[in-house]
PDB file of C-alpha atoms in Angstrom:
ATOM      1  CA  UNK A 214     242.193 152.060 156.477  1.00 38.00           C
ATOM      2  CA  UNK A 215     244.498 154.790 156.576  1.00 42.00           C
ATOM      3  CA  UNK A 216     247.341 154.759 158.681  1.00 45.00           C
ATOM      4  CA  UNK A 217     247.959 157.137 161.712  1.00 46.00           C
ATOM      5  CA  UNK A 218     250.369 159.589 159.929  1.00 49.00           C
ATOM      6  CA  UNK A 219     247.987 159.766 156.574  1.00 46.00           C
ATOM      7  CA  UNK A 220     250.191 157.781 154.858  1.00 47.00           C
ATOM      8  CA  UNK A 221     249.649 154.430 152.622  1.00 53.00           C
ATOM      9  CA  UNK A 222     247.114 152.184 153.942  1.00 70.00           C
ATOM     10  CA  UNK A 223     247.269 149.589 156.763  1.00 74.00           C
ATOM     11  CA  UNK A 224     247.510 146.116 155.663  1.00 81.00           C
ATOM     12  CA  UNK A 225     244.598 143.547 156.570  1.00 83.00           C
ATOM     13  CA  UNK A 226     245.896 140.712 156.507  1.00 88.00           C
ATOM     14  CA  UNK A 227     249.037 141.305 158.693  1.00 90.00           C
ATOM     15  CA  UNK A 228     247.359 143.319 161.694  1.00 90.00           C
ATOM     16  CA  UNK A 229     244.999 139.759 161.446  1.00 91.00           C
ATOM     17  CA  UNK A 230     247.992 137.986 162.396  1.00 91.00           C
ATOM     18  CA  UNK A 231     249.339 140.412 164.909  1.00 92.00           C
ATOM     19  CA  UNK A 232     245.654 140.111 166.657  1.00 92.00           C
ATOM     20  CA  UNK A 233     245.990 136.521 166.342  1.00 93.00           C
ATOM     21  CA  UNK A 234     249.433 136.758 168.428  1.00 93.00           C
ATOM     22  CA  UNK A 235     247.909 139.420 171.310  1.00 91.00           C
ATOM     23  CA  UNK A 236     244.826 137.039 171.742  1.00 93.00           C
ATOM     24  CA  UNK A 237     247.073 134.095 172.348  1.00 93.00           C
ATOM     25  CA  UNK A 238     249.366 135.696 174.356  1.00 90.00           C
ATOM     26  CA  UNK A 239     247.202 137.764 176.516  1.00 89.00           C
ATOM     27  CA  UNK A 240     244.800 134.085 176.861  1.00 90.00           C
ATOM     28  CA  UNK A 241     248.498 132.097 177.412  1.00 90.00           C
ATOM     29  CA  UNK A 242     246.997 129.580 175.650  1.00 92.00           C
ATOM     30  CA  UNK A 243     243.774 129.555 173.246  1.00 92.00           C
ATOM     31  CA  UNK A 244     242.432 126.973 171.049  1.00 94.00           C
ATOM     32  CA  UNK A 245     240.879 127.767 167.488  1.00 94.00           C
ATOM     33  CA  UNK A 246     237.492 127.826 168.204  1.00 93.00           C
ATOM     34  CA  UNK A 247     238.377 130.639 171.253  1.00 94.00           C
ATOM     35  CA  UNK A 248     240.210 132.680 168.416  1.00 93.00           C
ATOM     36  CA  UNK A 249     237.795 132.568 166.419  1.00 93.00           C
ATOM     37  CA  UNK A 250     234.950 133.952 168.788  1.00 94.00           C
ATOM     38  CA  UNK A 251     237.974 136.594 169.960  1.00 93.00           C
ATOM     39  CA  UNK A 252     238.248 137.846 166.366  1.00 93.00           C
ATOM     40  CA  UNK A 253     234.427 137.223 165.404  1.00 91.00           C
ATOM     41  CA  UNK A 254     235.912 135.583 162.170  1.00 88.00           C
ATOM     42  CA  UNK A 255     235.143 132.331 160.384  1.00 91.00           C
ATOM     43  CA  UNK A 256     237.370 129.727 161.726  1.00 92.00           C
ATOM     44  CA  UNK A 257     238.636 128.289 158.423  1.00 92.00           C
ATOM     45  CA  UNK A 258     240.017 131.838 157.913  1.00 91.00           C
ATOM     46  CA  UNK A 259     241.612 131.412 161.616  1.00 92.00           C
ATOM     47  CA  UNK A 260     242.955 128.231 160.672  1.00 93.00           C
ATOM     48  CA  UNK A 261     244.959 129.512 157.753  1.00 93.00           C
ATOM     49  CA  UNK A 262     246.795 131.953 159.826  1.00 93.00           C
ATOM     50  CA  UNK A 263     247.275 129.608 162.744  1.00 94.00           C
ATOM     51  CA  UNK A 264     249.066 127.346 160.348  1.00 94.00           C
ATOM     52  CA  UNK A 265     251.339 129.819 158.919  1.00 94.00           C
ATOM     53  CA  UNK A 266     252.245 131.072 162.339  1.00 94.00           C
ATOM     54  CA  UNK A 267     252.835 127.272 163.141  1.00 93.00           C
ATOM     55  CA  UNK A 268     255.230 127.085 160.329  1.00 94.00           C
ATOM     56  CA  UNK A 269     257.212 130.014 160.895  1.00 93.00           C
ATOM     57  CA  UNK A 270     257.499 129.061 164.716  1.00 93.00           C
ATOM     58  CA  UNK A 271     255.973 131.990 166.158  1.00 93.00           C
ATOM     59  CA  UNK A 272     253.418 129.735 167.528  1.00 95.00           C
ATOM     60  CA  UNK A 273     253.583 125.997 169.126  1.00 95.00           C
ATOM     61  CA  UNK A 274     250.822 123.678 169.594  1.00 94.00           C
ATOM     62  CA  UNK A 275     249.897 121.647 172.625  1.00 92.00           C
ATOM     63  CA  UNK A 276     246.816 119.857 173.526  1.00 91.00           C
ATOM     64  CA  UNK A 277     245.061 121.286 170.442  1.00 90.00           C
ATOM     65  CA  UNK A 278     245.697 124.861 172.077  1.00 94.00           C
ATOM     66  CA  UNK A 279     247.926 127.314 170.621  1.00 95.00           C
ATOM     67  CA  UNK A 280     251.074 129.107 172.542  1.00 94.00           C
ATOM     68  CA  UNK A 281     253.788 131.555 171.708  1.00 93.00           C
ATOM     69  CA  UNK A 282     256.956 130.126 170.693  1.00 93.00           C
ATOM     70  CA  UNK A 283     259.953 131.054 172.229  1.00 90.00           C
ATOM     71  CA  UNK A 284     261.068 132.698 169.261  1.00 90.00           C
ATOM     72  CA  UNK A 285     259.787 135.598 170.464  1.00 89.00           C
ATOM     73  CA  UNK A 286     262.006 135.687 173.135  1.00 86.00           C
ATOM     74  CA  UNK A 287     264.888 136.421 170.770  1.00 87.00           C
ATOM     75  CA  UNK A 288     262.676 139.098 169.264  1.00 88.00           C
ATOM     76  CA  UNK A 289     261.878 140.674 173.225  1.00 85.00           C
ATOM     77  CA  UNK A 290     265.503 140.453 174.039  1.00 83.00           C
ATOM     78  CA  UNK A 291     267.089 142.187 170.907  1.00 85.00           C
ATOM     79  CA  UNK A 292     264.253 144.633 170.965  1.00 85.00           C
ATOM     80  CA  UNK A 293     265.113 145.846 174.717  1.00 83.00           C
ATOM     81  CA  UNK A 294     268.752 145.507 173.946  1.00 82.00           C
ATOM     82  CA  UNK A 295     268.493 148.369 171.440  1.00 82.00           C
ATOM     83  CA  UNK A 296     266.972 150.552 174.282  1.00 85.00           C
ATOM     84  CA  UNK A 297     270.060 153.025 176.033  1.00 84.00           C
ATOM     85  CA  UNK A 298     270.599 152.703 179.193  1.00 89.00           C
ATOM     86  CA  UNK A 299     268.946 148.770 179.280  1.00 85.00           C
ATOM     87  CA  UNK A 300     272.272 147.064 178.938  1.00 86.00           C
ATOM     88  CA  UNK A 301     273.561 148.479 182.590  1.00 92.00           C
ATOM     89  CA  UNK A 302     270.426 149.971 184.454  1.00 94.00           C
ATOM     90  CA  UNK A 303     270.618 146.277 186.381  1.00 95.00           C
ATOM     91  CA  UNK A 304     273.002 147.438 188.976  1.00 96.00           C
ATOM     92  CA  UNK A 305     271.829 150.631 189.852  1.00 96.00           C
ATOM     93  CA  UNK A 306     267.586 149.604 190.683  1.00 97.00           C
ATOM     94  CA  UNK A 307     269.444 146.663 192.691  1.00 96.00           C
ATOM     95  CA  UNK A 308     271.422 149.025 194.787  1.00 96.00           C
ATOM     96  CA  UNK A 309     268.312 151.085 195.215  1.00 97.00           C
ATOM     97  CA  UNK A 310     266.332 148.137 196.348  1.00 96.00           C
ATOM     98  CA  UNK A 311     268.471 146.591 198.706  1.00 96.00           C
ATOM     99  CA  UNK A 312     268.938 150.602 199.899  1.00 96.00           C
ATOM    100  CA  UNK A 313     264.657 150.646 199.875  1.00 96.00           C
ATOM    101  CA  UNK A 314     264.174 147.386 200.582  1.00 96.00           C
ATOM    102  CA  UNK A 315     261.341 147.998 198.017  1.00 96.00           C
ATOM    103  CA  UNK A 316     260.662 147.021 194.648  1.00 95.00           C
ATOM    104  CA  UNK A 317     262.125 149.710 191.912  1.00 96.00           C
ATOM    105  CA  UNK A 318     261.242 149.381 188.237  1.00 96.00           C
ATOM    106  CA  UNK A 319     262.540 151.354 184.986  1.00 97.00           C
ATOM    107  CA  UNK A 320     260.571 151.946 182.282  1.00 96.00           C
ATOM    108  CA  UNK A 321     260.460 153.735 179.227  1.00 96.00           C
ATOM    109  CA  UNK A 322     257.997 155.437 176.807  1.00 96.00           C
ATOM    110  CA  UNK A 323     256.909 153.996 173.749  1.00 95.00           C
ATOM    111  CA  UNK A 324     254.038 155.306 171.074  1.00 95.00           C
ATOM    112  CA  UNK A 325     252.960 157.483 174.122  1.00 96.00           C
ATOM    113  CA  UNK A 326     252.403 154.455 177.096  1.00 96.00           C
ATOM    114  CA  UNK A 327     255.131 153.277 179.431  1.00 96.00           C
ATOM    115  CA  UNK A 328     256.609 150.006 179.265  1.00 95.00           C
ATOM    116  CA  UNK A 329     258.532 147.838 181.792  1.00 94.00           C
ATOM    117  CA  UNK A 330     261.912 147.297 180.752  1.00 93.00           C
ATOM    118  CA  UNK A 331     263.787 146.163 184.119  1.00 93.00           C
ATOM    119  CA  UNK A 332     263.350 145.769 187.842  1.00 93.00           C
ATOM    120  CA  UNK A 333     264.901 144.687 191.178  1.00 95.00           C
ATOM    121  CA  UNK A 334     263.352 143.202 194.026  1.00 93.00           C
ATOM    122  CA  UNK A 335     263.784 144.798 198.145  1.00 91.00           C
ATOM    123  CA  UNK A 336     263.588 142.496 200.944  1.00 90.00           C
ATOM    124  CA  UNK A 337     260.258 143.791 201.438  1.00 88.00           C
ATOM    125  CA  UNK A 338     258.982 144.228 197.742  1.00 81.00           C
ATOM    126  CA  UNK A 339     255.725 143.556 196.483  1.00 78.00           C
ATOM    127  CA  UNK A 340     254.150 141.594 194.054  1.00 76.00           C
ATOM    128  CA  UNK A 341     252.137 144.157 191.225  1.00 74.00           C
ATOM    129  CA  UNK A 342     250.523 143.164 188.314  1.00 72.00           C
ATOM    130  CA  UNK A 343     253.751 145.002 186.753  1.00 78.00           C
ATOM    131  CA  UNK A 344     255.893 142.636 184.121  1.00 83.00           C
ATOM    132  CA  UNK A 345     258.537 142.759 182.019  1.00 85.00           C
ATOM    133  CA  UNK A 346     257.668 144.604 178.503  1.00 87.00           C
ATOM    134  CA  UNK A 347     253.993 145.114 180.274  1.00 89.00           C
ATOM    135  CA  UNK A 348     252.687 148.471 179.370  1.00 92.00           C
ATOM    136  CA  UNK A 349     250.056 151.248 180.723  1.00 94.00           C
ATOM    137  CA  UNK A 350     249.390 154.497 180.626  1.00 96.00           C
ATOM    138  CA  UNK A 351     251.848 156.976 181.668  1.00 97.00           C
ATOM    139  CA  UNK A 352     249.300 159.563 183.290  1.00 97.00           C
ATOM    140  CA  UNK A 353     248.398 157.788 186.230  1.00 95.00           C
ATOM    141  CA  UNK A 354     251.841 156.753 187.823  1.00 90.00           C
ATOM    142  CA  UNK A 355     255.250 157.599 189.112  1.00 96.00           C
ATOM    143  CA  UNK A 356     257.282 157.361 185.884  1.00 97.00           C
ATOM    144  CA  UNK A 357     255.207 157.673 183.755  1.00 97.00           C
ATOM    145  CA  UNK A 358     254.456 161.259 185.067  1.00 98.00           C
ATOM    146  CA  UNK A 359     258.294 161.941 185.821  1.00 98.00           C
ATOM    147  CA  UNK A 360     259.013 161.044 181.962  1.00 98.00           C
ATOM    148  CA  UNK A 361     255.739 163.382 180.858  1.00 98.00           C
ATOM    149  CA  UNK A 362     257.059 166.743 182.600  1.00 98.00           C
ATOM    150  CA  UNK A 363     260.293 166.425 180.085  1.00 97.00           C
ATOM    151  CA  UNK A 364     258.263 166.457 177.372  1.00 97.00           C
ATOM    152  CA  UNK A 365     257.203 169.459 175.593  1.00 96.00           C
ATOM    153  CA  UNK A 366     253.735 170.863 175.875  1.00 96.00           C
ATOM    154  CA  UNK A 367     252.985 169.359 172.533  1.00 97.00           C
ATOM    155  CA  UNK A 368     254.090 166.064 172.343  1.00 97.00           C
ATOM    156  CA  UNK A 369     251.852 165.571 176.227  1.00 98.00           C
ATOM    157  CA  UNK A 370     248.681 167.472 174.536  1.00 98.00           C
ATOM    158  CA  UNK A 371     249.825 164.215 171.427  1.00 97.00           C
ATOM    159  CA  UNK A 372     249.776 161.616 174.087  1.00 97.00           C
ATOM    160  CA  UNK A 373     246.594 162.647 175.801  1.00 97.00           C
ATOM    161  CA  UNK A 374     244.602 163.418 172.243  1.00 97.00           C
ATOM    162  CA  UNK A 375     245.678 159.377 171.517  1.00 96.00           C
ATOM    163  CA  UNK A 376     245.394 157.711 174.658  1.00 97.00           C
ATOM    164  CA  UNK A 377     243.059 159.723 176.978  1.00 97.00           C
ATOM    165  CA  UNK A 378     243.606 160.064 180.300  1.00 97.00           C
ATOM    166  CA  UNK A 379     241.163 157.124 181.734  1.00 97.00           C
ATOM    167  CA  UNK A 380     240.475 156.984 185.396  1.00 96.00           C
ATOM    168  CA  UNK A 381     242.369 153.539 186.803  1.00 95.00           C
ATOM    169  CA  UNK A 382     241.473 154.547 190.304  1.00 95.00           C
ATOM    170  CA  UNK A 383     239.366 157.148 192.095  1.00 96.00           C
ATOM    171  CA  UNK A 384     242.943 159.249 192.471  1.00 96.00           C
ATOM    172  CA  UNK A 385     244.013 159.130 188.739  1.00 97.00           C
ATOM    173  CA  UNK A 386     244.130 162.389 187.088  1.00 97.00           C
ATOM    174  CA  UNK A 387     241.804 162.817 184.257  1.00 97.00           C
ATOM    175  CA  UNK A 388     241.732 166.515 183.673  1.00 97.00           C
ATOM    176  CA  UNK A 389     244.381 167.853 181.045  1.00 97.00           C
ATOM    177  CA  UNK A 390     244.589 170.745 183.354  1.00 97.00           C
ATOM    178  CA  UNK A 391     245.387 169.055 186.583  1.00 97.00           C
ATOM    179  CA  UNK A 392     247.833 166.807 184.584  1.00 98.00           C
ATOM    180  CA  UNK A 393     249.907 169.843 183.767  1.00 98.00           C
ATOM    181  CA  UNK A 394     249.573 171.758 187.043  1.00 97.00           C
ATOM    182  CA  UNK A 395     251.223 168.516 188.166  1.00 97.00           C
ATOM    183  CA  UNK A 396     253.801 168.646 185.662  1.00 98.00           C
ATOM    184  CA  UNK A 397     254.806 171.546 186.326  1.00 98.00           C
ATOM    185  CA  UNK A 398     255.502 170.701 190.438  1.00 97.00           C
ATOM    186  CA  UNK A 399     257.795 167.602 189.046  1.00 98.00           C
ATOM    187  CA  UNK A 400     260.079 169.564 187.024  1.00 97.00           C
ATOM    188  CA  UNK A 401     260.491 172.245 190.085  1.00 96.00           C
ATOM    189  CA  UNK A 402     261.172 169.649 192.377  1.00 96.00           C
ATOM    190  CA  UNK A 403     262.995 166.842 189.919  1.00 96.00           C
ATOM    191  CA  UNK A 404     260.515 164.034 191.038  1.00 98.00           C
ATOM    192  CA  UNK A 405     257.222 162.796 190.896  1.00 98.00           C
ATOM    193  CA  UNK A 406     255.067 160.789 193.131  1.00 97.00           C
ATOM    194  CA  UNK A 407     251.874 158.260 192.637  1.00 95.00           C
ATOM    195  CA  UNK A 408     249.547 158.628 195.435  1.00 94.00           C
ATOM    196  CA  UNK A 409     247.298 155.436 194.779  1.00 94.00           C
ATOM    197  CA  UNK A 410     246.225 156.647 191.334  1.00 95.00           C
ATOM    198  CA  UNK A 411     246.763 153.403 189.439  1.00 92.00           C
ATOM    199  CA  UNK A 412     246.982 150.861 191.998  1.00 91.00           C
ATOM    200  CA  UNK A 413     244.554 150.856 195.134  1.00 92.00           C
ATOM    201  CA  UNK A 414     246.781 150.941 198.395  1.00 93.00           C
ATOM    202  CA  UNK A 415     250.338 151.807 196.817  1.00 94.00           C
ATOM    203  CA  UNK A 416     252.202 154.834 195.894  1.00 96.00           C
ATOM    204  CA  UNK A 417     255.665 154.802 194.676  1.00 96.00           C
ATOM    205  CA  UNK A 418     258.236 158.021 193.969  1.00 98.00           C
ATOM    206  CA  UNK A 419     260.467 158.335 190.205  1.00 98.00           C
ATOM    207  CA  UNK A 420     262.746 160.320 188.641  1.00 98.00           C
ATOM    208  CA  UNK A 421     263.337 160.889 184.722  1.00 98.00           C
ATOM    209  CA  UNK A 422     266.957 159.931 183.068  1.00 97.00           C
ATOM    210  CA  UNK A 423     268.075 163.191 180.811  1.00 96.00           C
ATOM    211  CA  UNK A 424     270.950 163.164 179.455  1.00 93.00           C
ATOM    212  CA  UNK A 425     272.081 165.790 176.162  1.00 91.00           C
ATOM    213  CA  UNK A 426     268.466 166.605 176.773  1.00 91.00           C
ATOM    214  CA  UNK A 427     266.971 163.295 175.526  1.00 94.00           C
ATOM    215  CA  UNK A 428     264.607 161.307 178.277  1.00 96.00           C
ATOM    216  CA  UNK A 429     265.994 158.045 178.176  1.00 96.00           C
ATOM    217  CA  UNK A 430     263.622 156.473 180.493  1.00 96.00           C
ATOM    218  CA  UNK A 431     262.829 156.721 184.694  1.00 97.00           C
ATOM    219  CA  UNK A 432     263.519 154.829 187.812  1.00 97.00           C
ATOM    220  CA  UNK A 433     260.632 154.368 190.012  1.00 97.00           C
ATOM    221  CA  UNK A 434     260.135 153.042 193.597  1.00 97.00           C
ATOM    222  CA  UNK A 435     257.013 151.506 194.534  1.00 95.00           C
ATOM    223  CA  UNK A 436     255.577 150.108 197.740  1.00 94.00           C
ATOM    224  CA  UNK A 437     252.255 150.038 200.127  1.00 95.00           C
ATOM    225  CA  UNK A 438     250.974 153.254 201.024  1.00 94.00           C
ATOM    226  CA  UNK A 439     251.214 152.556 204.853  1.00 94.00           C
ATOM    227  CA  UNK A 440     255.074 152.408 204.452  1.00 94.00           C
ATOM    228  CA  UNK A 441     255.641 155.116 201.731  1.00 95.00           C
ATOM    229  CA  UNK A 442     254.153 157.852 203.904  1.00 94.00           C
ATOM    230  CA  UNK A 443     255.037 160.822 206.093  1.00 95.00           C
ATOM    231  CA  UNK A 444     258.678 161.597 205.616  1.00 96.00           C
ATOM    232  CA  UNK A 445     260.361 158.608 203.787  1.00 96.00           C
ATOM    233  CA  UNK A 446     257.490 159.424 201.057  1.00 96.00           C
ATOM    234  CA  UNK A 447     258.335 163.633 201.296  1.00 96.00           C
ATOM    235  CA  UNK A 448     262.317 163.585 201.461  1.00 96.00           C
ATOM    236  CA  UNK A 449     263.862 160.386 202.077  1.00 97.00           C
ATOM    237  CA  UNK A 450     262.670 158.250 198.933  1.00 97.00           C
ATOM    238  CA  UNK A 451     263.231 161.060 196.825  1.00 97.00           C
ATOM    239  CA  UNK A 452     266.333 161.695 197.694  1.00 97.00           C
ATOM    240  CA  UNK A 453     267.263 158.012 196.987  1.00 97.00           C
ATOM    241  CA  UNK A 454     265.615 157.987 193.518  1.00 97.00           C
ATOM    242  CA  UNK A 455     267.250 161.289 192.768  1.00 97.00           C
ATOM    243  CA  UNK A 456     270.979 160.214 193.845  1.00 96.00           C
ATOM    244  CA  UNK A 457     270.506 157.094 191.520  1.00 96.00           C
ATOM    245  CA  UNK A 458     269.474 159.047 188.482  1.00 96.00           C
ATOM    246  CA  UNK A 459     272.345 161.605 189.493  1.00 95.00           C
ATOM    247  CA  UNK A 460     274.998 158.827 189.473  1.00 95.00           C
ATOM    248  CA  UNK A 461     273.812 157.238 186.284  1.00 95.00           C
ATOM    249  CA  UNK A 462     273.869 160.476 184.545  1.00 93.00           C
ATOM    250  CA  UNK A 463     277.277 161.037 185.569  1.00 92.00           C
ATOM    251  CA  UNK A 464     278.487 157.841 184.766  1.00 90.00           C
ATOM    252  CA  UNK A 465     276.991 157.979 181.189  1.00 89.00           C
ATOM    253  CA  UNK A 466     278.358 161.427 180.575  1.00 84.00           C
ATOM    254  CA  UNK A 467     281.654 160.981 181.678  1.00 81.00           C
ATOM    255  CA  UNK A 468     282.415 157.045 181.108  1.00 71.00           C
TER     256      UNK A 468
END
């Protein structure tokens, strides 16, 4: 199989173990037999790989079910360490949420999807199926849409021709046209705003990070609809969102 940048081929045997790793992570814990049927692959051949994963420690057994091993969490943690901004993002989404009293989130695009790096918790903040290192599709919220408008016209028209733009909700945008029309209203007004478009009943308001003209990531601020509304959805949130981002890029640029 070739790979995505027509270069040597993909190798077999290791995306077979990476699949083995999603399916046990996304099932939190699977036994052989439910690999197998996952993969649609003999389970002999499943038990090979389960064993070597067992021996290297990315996986743990218990109860005859397979687990990831906390190894990974050394991986996770030096992976998001690498990311700019991760490493001091903390305080500013905690002032915003105590500010909010909602629940604010930064994330960061990766191969085209947006992906969960940090978050802080309002007095009133909700509960999402959001996670750290979860991603989704950047089209069809807040951030995702604030990082988008900073792209160029050809690296969006990239992410689209890879990804799609799949309806989540009956509000997502799925037209390439009305995704840029969009785009084009965040970078005159400096935010962007989810209206319900990839969770029923909740809209939320971001901002993208620029600094030297590289988008290192957005802060978003997400609640229920029937409190981000009127007013505090129009000015006041943005506002907030837009003073963080302000201050960081300061503080970067200058410190």
């Amino acid at each position: 199989m070739a790979s995505e940048n027509g270069g040597s081929s993909r190798i077999g045997t290791l995306e077979k173990g990476f699949q083995i790793i999603e399916i046990v992570e996304k099932e939190e814990s699977a036994t052989l037999t439910e690999v197998a049927d996952r993969m649609g692959v003999a389970r002999s051949t499943v038990h090979d790989y389960l064993t070597t994963l067992l021996d290297l420690e990315y996986l743990v057994k218990n109860d005859g079910a397979y687990q990831l091993g906390l190894k990974f969490t050394r991986l996770g943690t030096n992976a998001r360490e690498t990311v700019p901004l991760s490493n001091v993002i903390t305080p500013y989404l905690e002032r915003l949420a105590n500010e909010t009293g909602e629940t604010v989130w930064f994330l960061v695009e990766e191969c085209g999807l947006a992906v969960y790096l940090r978050h802080a918790e309002g007095e009133q903040g909700i509960k999402t199926e959001h996670f750290i290192g979860g991603r989704s599709y950047l089209h069809c919220h807040a951030g995702g849409k604030a990082i988008l408008a900073q792209f160029p016209e050809d690296r969006v028209n990239e992410i689209i021709d890879k990804h799609g733009l799949p309806e989540i909700t009956e509000n997502t945008i799925t037209s390439r046209e009305a995704l840029f029309q969009e785009l084009e209203q965040i970078r005159e007004q400096n935010y962007a705003q989810n209206q319900s478009e990839q969770l029923e009943e909740t809209r939320a308001v971001s901002a993208a990070i620029v600094i030297d003209d590289e988008v290192l990531g957005a802060i978003s601020v997400g609640g229920p609809a029937h409190r981000l509304r009127g007013e505090r959805f129009e000015d006041e949130l943005p506002n907030q969102v837009m003073s963080a981002v302000n201050e960081i890029r300061l503080n970067q640029l200058y410190s």
